[in-house]
Coordinates of C-alpha atoms in Angstrom, one line a residue:
M1220 CA -33.6 56.2 12.1
L1221 CA -34.3 52.9 14.0
K1222 CA -35.4 51.3 10.8
S1223 CA -32.1 52.4 9.2
I1224 CA -30.1 51.0 12.1
A1225 CA -32.1 47.7 12.0
A1226 CA -31.5 47.4 8.2
T1227 CA -27.8 48.1 8.6
M1228 CA -27.6 45.4 11.4
L1229 CA -29.4 42.9 9.2
M1230 CA -27.1 43.6 6.3
S1231 CA -24.1 43.3 8.5
A1232 CA -25.4 40.0 9.9
A1233 CA -26.1 38.7 6.3
M1234 CA -22.5 39.7 5.3
I1235 CA -21.1 37.9 8.3
I1236 CA -23.1 34.7 7.5
T1237 CA -22.1 34.9 3.8
A1238 CA -18.5 35.3 4.8
S1239 CA -18.7 32.4 7.2
A1240 CA -20.2 30.2 4.5
Q1241 CA -17.5 31.2 2.1
N1242 CA -14.8 30.3 4.7
G1243 CA -16.5 27.1 5.9
G1244 CA -18.8 24.4 4.7
K1245 CA -18.3 20.8 3.9
V1246 CA -14.9 19.6 2.8
T1247 CA -15.1 16.2 1.0
V1248 CA -12.1 13.9 1.1
V1249 CA -11.7 10.5 -0.7
T1250 CA -9.3 8.4 1.3
S1251 CA -8.1 4.8 1.7
F1252 CA -7.4 5.4 5.4
S1253 CA -9.6 3.8 8.1
K1254 CA -11.7 5.7 10.6
D1255 CA -9.1 5.0 13.2
V1256 CA -6.9 7.4 11.2
T1257 CA -9.4 9.8 9.8
D1258 CA -11.5 10.4 12.9
P1259 CA -8.8 12.1 15.0
F1260 CA -7.8 14.3 12.0
K1261 CA -11.5 15.2 11.4
A1262 CA -11.9 16.2 15.1
G1263 CA -8.7 18.2 15.1
F1264 CA -9.4 20.0 11.8
E1265 CA -12.9 21.0 12.7
A1266 CA -11.8 22.2 16.2
N1267 CA -9.1 24.4 14.7
N1268 CA -11.1 25.5 11.7
P1269 CA -14.6 26.5 12.9
G1270 CA -17.2 26.5 10.2
F1271 CA -15.7 23.6 8.3
T1272 CA -16.9 20.0 8.3
L1273 CA -14.8 17.2 7.0
D1274 CA -16.8 14.6 5.0
V1275 CA -14.8 11.4 4.7
Q1276 CA -15.5 9.0 1.9
N1277 CA -13.5 5.8 2.4
K1278 CA -12.5 3.9 -0.8
S1279 CA -9.5 1.7 -1.7
T1280 CA -6.8 3.6 -3.4
S1281 CA -7.5 2.1 -6.9
S1282 CA -11.3 2.6 -6.6
G1283 CA -10.7 6.1 -5.3
V1284 CA -8.6 7.1 -8.3
K1285 CA -11.3 5.6 -10.6
Y1286 CA -14.1 7.5 -8.7
V1287 CA -12.3 10.9 -9.0
D1288 CA -11.7 10.2 -12.7
E1289 CA -15.2 9.1 -13.5
T1290 CA -16.9 12.0 -11.7
K1291 CA -14.6 14.7 -13.0
S1292 CA -17.3 16.3 -15.2
N1293 CA -19.4 16.9 -12.0
N1294 CA -16.8 16.8 -9.3
Q1295 CA -18.0 16.8 -5.7
V1296 CA -14.6 15.9 -4.2
D1297 CA -12.2 18.4 -2.6
L1298 CA -9.2 16.2 -1.6
F1299 CA -7.6 12.8 -2.3
W1300 CA -5.7 11.4 0.6
A1301 CA -3.8 8.1 0.5
S1302 CA -0.4 6.4 0.9
A1303 CA 0.5 5.4 -2.7
P1304 CA 2.6 8.0 -4.5
D1305 CA 2.0 6.3 -7.9
A1306 CA -1.8 6.9 -7.4
F1307 CA -1.1 10.6 -7.2
E1308 CA 1.1 10.4 -10.3
V1309 CA -1.9 8.9 -12.2
L1310 CA -4.2 11.7 -11.0
K1311 CA -1.7 14.3 -11.8
G1312 CA -1.1 12.8 -15.3
R1313 CA -4.9 12.9 -15.9
N1314 CA -5.1 16.6 -14.8
L1315 CA -7.3 15.6 -11.9
L1316 CA -5.3 17.6 -9.3
S1317 CA -4.8 21.3 -8.9
K1318 CA -1.6 23.2 -7.9
F1319 CA -1.4 24.7 -4.4
T1320 CA 1.3 26.1 -2.2
P1321 CA 0.8 25.3 1.5
S1322 CA 1.4 28.1 4.0
V1323 CA 3.3 25.8 6.3
T1324 CA 7.1 26.2 5.9
G1325 CA 10.3 24.6 7.2
L1326 CA 9.4 21.0 6.2
P1327 CA 12.2 18.7 4.7
D1328 CA 12.6 18.1 1.0
K1329 CA 13.2 14.4 1.4
V1330 CA 12.3 11.5 3.7
G1331 CA 15.0 8.9 3.4
S1332 CA 16.0 9.3 -0.2
Y1333 CA 12.5 10.1 -1.5
P1334 CA 11.2 13.6 -2.3
V1335 CA 8.5 14.6 0.2
N1336 CA 6.4 16.7 -2.2
D1337 CA 5.5 16.7 -5.9
P1338 CA 8.0 19.1 -7.5
D1339 CA 5.1 20.7 -9.4
S1340 CA 3.1 21.3 -6.2
Y1341 CA 0.1 19.0 -7.2
Y1342 CA 0.4 16.8 -4.0
F1343 CA 2.2 16.9 -0.7
G1344 CA 3.6 14.4 1.8
F1345 CA 2.2 14.6 5.3
A1346 CA 3.6 11.4 6.8
A1347 CA 6.2 8.7 5.9
S1348 CA 5.5 5.0 5.4
G1349 CA 7.7 2.0 5.2
Y1350 CA 6.8 -1.6 4.3
G1351 CA 7.7 -4.8 6.0
I1352 CA 6.8 -7.8 8.1
M1353 CA 4.5 -7.8 11.2
S1354 CA 4.5 -10.8 13.5
N1355 CA 2.6 -12.0 16.5
D1356 CA 5.1 -12.8 19.2
R1357 CA 2.9 -15.3 21.1
Y1358 CA 1.9 -17.0 17.9
L1359 CA 5.5 -17.5 16.9
E1360 CA 6.4 -18.9 20.3
A1361 CA 3.4 -21.3 20.2
N1362 CA 4.4 -22.5 16.8
N1363 CA 8.1 -22.6 17.5
L1364 CA 8.9 -20.0 14.8
T1365 CA 11.6 -17.4 14.8
K1366 CA 10.8 -13.8 13.9
P1367 CA 11.1 -13.3 10.1
V1368 CA 13.1 -10.2 9.1
E1369 CA 13.7 -10.7 5.4
W1370 CA 11.3 -11.3 2.5
S1371 CA 13.2 -14.6 1.8
D1372 CA 12.4 -15.8 5.3
L1373 CA 8.8 -15.9 4.4
A1374 CA 9.5 -18.5 1.7
K1375 CA 11.1 -21.0 4.1
P1376 CA 9.2 -24.3 4.7
E1377 CA 8.6 -23.6 8.4
Y1378 CA 6.4 -20.6 7.6
Y1379 CA 4.0 -22.6 5.4
D1380 CA 0.4 -21.5 6.1
H1381 CA 1.5 -18.9 8.6
V1382 CA 1.5 -15.7 6.4
A1383 CA -1.1 -13.3 5.3
I1384 CA -1.2 -10.5 2.7
A1385 CA -3.8 -8.2 1.1
A1386 CA -4.4 -8.4 -2.6
P1387 CA -2.4 -5.6 -4.3
S1388 CA -5.3 -5.0 -6.7
R1389 CA -7.4 -4.1 -3.6
S1390 CA -4.8 -2.4 -1.5
G1391 CA -2.6 0.5 -2.6
T1392 CA -0.1 -0.1 0.2
T1393 CA 0.3 -3.8 -0.7
H1394 CA 0.8 -2.8 -4.3
L1395 CA 3.6 -0.5 -3.1
T1396 CA 5.1 -3.4 -1.2
I1397 CA 4.9 -5.7 -4.2
E1398 CA 6.4 -3.1 -6.5
T1399 CA 9.2 -2.4 -4.0
I1400 CA 10.2 -6.0 -4.1
L1401 CA 10.1 -6.1 -7.9
Q1402 CA 12.2 -2.9 -8.1
G1403 CA 14.7 -4.0 -5.4
E1404 CA 15.2 -7.6 -6.6
G1405 CA 14.5 -7.1 -10.3
W1406 CA 11.5 -8.4 -12.2
D1407 CA 12.3 -12.1 -12.5
Q1408 CA 13.9 -12.6 -9.0
G1409 CA 11.2 -10.4 -7.5
W1410 CA 8.4 -12.5 -8.9
T1411 CA 10.3 -15.7 -7.7
T1412 CA 10.3 -14.3 -4.2
L1413 CA 6.7 -13.3 -4.4
K1414 CA 5.6 -16.7 -5.6
N1415 CA 7.7 -18.5 -3.1
I1416 CA 6.1 -16.4 -0.4
G1417 CA 2.7 -17.0 -2.1
G1418 CA 3.1 -20.7 -1.7
N1419 CA 3.3 -20.2 2.1
L1420 CA 0.3 -17.9 2.4
Q1421 CA -2.5 -18.8 4.7
Q1422 CA -4.8 -16.1 3.2
V1423 CA -5.1 -13.2 0.8
T1424 CA -7.4 -10.5 2.2
E1425 CA -9.5 -8.1 0.2
R1426 CA -8.4 -5.0 2.2
S1427 CA -5.1 -4.1 3.8
Y1428 CA -6.8 -3.8 7.3
G1429 CA -7.6 -7.5 7.2
V1430 CA -3.9 -8.5 7.6
P1431 CA -3.0 -6.7 10.8
D1432 CA -6.4 -7.7 12.3
A1433 CA -5.5 -11.4 11.6
V1434 CA -2.1 -11.0 13.1
N1435 CA -3.4 -9.1 16.2
S1436 CA -6.0 -11.7 16.9
G1437 CA -3.6 -14.6 16.4
Q1438 CA -5.6 -15.9 13.4
T1439 CA -2.3 -15.9 11.6
G1440 CA 1.3 -15.3 12.8
I1441 CA 2.8 -13.1 10.1
G1442 CA 1.5 -10.3 7.9
I1443 CA 3.0 -8.2 5.1
V1444 CA 2.0 -4.7 6.0
I1445 CA 2.7 -1.0 6.1
D1446 CA 4.6 -0.1 9.2
F1447 CA 2.0 2.0 11.1
F1448 CA -0.3 -1.1 11.3
A1449 CA 2.2 -2.7 13.6
F1450 CA 3.1 0.5 15.5
S1451 CA -0.5 1.3 16.3
A1452 CA -1.1 -2.4 17.3
Q1453 CA 1.9 -2.2 19.7
A1454 CA 0.5 1.0 21.2
S1455 CA -2.8 -0.8 21.8
G1456 CA -1.1 -3.5 23.7
F1457 CA -1.0 -6.3 21.1
P1458 CA 2.1 -8.6 21.3
V1459 CA 3.4 -7.8 17.9
S1460 CA 6.8 -7.0 16.3
F1461 CA 7.7 -5.3 13.0
S1462 CA 10.8 -5.6 10.8
Y1463 CA 11.9 -3.5 7.8
P1464 CA 13.6 -6.0 5.4
S1465 CA 16.8 -5.0 3.7
V1466 CA 14.9 -4.6 0.4
T1467 CA 12.2 -2.0 1.3
T1468 CA 11.5 1.7 1.0
V1469 CA 10.1 4.6 2.8
V1470 CA 7.8 7.0 0.9
P1471 CA 5.5 9.8 1.9
A1472 CA 1.8 9.3 2.3
N1473 CA 0.2 12.1 0.4
I1474 CA -2.7 14.5 0.0
G1475 CA -3.7 16.6 -3.0
V1476 CA -6.4 19.1 -3.9
V1477 CA -8.7 17.7 -6.6
A1478 CA -9.1 19.8 -9.7
N1479 CA -12.2 22.0 -9.7
A1480 CA -12.8 21.3 -6.0
P1481 CA -16.2 22.6 -4.9
N1482 CA -14.6 23.9 -1.6
Q1483 CA -11.1 25.1 -2.6
A1484 CA -10.7 27.1 0.6
G1485 CA -11.7 24.2 2.7
A1486 CA -9.3 21.9 0.8
E1487 CA -6.4 24.2 1.3
A1488 CA -7.2 24.7 5.0
F1489 CA -7.2 20.9 5.5
V1490 CA -3.8 20.5 3.8
N1491 CA -2.3 23.3 5.9
Y1492 CA -3.8 21.7 9.1
L1493 CA -2.2 18.3 8.2
L1494 CA 1.2 19.9 7.8
S1495 CA 0.9 22.1 10.8
E1496 CA 2.4 21.2 14.2
K1497 CA -1.0 20.3 15.5
G1498 CA -1.8 18.1 12.6
Q1499 CA 1.6 16.4 12.7
A1500 CA 1.1 15.7 16.5
V1501 CA -2.0 13.7 15.6
L1502 CA 0.2 11.2 13.7
L1503 CA 1.8 10.1 17.0
E1504 CA -1.5 9.2 18.7
P1505 CA -1.6 5.5 19.7
A1506 CA -4.4 4.6 17.2
I1507 CA -2.4 6.1 14.3
R1508 CA 1.4 6.0 15.0
R1509 CA 2.5 7.1 11.5
L1510 CA 5.9 8.6 10.9
P1511 CA 5.5 12.5 10.9
I1512 CA 7.0 14.4 8.0
N1513 CA 8.1 17.2 10.3
P1514 CA 11.4 16.2 12.0
A1515 CA 10.6 18.3 15.1
S1516 CA 7.7 16.1 15.9
Y1517 CA 9.9 13.2 16.8
A1518 CA 10.8 15.0 20.1
N1519 CA 7.4 13.8 21.3
A1520 CA 7.6 10.3 19.8
P1521 CA 7.4 7.3 22.1
E1522 CA 10.7 5.5 23.0
G1523 CA 12.0 3.3 20.2
F1524 CA 9.8 4.9 17.6
P1525 CA 11.6 4.9 14.2
N1526 CA 12.9 8.3 12.9
P1527 CA 13.5 8.3 9.2
F1528 CA 15.5 11.6 9.5
K1529 CA 18.0 10.2 11.9
D1530 CA 18.0 6.4 11.6
A1531 CA 20.8 5.3 9.2
R1532 CA 18.8 2.4 7.8
F1533 CA 16.3 4.8 6.2
Q1534 CA 19.1 6.5 4.2
T1535 CA 20.0 3.3 2.5
M1536 CA 16.5 2.1 1.6
L1537 CA 15.5 1.7 -2.0
V1538 CA 14.6 4.9 -3.9
F1539 CA 11.1 4.0 -5.1
D1540 CA 10.5 4.7 -8.8
S1541 CA 6.9 5.9 -8.9
E1542 CA 7.0 6.4 -12.7
T1543 CA 7.9 2.7 -13.3
S1544 CA 5.2 1.7 -10.8
K1545 CA 2.6 3.9 -12.4
N1546 CA 3.3 2.5 -15.9
R1547 CA 2.9 -1.1 -14.8
T1548 CA 0.4 -0.9 -11.9
D1549 CA -2.4 -2.6 -13.7
A1550 CA -0.2 -5.3 -15.1
V1551 CA 1.5 -6.0 -11.7
D1552 CA -1.8 -6.2 -9.9
A1553 CA -3.4 -8.4 -12.5
L1554 CA -0.4 -10.7 -12.6
Y1555 CA -0.5 -11.1 -8.8
D1556 CA -4.2 -11.9 -8.9
Q1557 CA -3.9 -14.5 -11.7
L1558 CA -0.6 -16.1 -10.6
I1559 CA -1.0 -16.0 -6.8
S1560 CA -4.4 -14.8 -5.4
F1561 CA -6.6 -16.8 -7.7
Q1562 CA -4.3 -19.8 -8.0
L1563 CA -3.5 -20.0 -4.3
D1564 CA -4.6 -23.6 -3.8
N1565 CA -2.6 -24.8 -6.8
L1566 CA 0.5 -22.7 -5.8
K1567 CA 0.3 -24.0 -2.2
A1568 CA 0.0 -27.6 -3.5
A1569 CA 3.1 -27.3 -5.6
T1570 CA 5.0 -25.5 -2.8
R1571 CA 4.0 -28.2 -0.3
A1572 CA 5.3 -30.9 -2.6
I1573 CA 8.6 -29.0 -3.2
H1574 CA 9.1 -28.6 0.6
A1575 CA 8.5 -32.3 1.1
A1576 CA 11.0 -33.3 -1.6
E1577 CA 13.6 -30.9 -0.3
K1578 CA 13.2 -32.2 3.3
A1579 CA 13.8 -35.8 2.0
L1580 CA 16.8 -34.7 0.0
A1581 CA 18.3 -33.0 3.1
A1582 CA 18.5 -36.5 4.7
N1583 CA 19.3 -38.4 1.5
E1584 CA 20.8 -36.2 -1.3
Q1585 CA 20.3 -37.7 -4.8
A1586 CA 21.3 -35.9 -8.0
P1587 CA 18.3 -37.0 -10.2
A1588 CA 15.8 -36.0 -7.5
R1589 CA 17.6 -32.7 -6.9
A1590 CA 17.4 -32.0 -10.7
L1591 CA 13.6 -32.6 -10.6
V1592 CA 13.2 -30.3 -7.6
N1593 CA 15.2 -27.6 -9.4
E1594 CA 12.9 -28.1 -12.4
A1595 CA 9.9 -27.8 -10.2
R1596 CA 11.1 -24.5 -8.7
A1597 CA 11.8 -23.1 -12.2
L1598 CA 8.3 -24.0 -13.2
V1599 CA 6.9 -22.1 -10.2
A1600 CA 9.1 -19.1 -11.0
A1601 CA 8.2 -18.9 -14.7
M1602 CA 6.5 -15.7 -15.8
P1603 CA 4.2 -15.1 -18.7
V1604 CA 5.2 -11.5 -19.0
S1605 CA 8.7 -9.8 -19.1
A1606 CA 9.6 -6.5 -17.4
D1607 CA 9.6 -4.8 -20.8
E1608 CA 6.2 -6.2 -21.8
A1609 CA 4.7 -5.1 -18.5
V1610 CA 5.3 -1.4 -19.3
S1611 CA 4.6 -1.7 -23.0
Q1612 CA 1.9 0.5 -24.5
Q1613 CA 0.1 -2.6 -25.8
L1614 CA -0.3 -3.9 -22.3
R1615 CA -1.2 -0.5 -20.9
D1616 CA -3.9 -0.1 -23.6
A1617 CA -5.3 -3.5 -22.7
F1618 CA -6.0 -2.4 -19.1
S1619 CA -7.4 1.0 -20.1
G1620 CA -11.1 0.0 -19.8
G1621 CA -11.6 1.1 -16.2
K1622 CA -14.5 -0.7 -14.6
E1623 CA -15.4 -2.4 -17.9
K1624 CA -12.6 -4.8 -18.8
T1625 CA -11.4 -4.6 -22.4
A1626 CA -11.7 -7.8 -24.4
R1627 CA -7.9 -7.9 -24.5
Q1628 CA -7.6 -7.6 -20.7
A1629 CA -10.0 -10.5 -20.2
E1630 CA -8.0 -12.5 -22.7
L1631 CA -4.7 -11.8 -21.1
E1632 CA -6.0 -12.6 -17.6
Q1633 CA -7.4 -15.9 -18.8
Q1634 CA -4.1 -16.7 -20.5
W1635 CA -2.1 -15.9 -17.3
A1636 CA -4.4 -18.0 -15.1
A1637 CA -4.0 -21.0 -17.5
F1638 CA -0.3 -20.5 -17.6
A1639 CA -0.1 -20.5 -13.8
K1640 CA -2.3 -23.5 -13.4
E1641 CA -0.3 -25.5 -15.9
K1642 CA 3.1 -24.6 -14.4
Y1643 CA 2.1 -25.3 -10.9
S1644 CA 0.6 -28.6 -11.8
A1645 CA 3.8 -29.6 -13.6
A1646 CA 5.9 -28.4 -10.7
K1647 CA 3.9 -30.5 -8.2
A1648 CA 4.3 -33.6 -10.4
K1649 CA 8.1 -33.0 -10.7
A1650 CA 8.4 -32.6 -6.9
E1651 CA 6.3 -35.7 -6.2
E1652 CA 8.5 -37.6 -8.6
A1653 CA 11.6 -36.4 -6.8
L1654 CA 10.2 -37.5 -3.5
A1655 CA 9.4 -40.9 -4.8
L1656 CA 13.0 -41.3 -6.0
V1657 CA 14.4 -40.4 -2.6
N1658 CA 12.0 -42.7 -0.7

């Protein structure tokens, strides 16, 4: 009898352990978010879901997408967690996400004018993000600079060598900012704005975190960032400001369950935690300060914190076209690298010469010199690729090699770099000729 009871107890214990293992275990997430963001969520999730452990693998958005794609035959990832909606569209289009219906209800359909969730339930918004300009107040005062509020402000001569940005090819959030400017201003004018800002850049960082770090430390005065970088810096006591330019957007930061997730139950549990009241409350912690997707959460937000569900400016922001962005992501990132990041010295030299000539013309206007400066600006603005070409199947095929560049991609990038170098050199010569005429 005692043996029978003991056997029954052992069987019950084994069943409990097995059930616990089935309802727990390691949940692996690939994310572009820093430890400052992921650590509080990891702690909260594990505390509210005993038995689960969140394993965070940090990768840039683009490398994260490639990793999920390249390991799909032996997938070890449960979740993909990032800001860029077009990255989720890529994963969805490649059948790398699985459908799921969260148990959390009562969340809004839109943030600003943008849908919160994928209509087919492959990924879900958990926070909102806007793009704009972060500045160090003390740095601006020391350098006698006014706070910039529009993208066009960053192209003004007084901001030369005072601006930082992350390379969009390395930062999904910066890519979204670049794409937002291109969509809001149009392809040609958007690239003109980007190049004019590029000529004033102090640095192009490899990761998005490098920009707010530089602004916080006073290494540079101005950074092009996602909004929460500035809000969390403010909460930490840094003397920084943030502006949403008139041409910007607010979009959801997302999470999706990866197809064939090894811990499907854990993946679903984490999504539900993110969307729950407890998960949404974590977004308002000083180290994070992201815009919650649950409108009720703003009752506990700090004074002056933006509310995209009530602030009128969010309702008039650009409706981001993730399909267009997805179709030209590789082209846009490569163009930015070849025309700006990798040609920064040449672009800055041309910009400096144009600024000098325009300063001289302001004191002594001369038509021939003005014509030369206009020619110089047109040379800087010139693009080797049209908007239609950027989304063409031929160009998309050229960038289909993944880690291994296709021969066509390498050829195009070489052509674009040579194009930029030639145009910027010619622009510098025109501007210097104009300056000589005035002087």
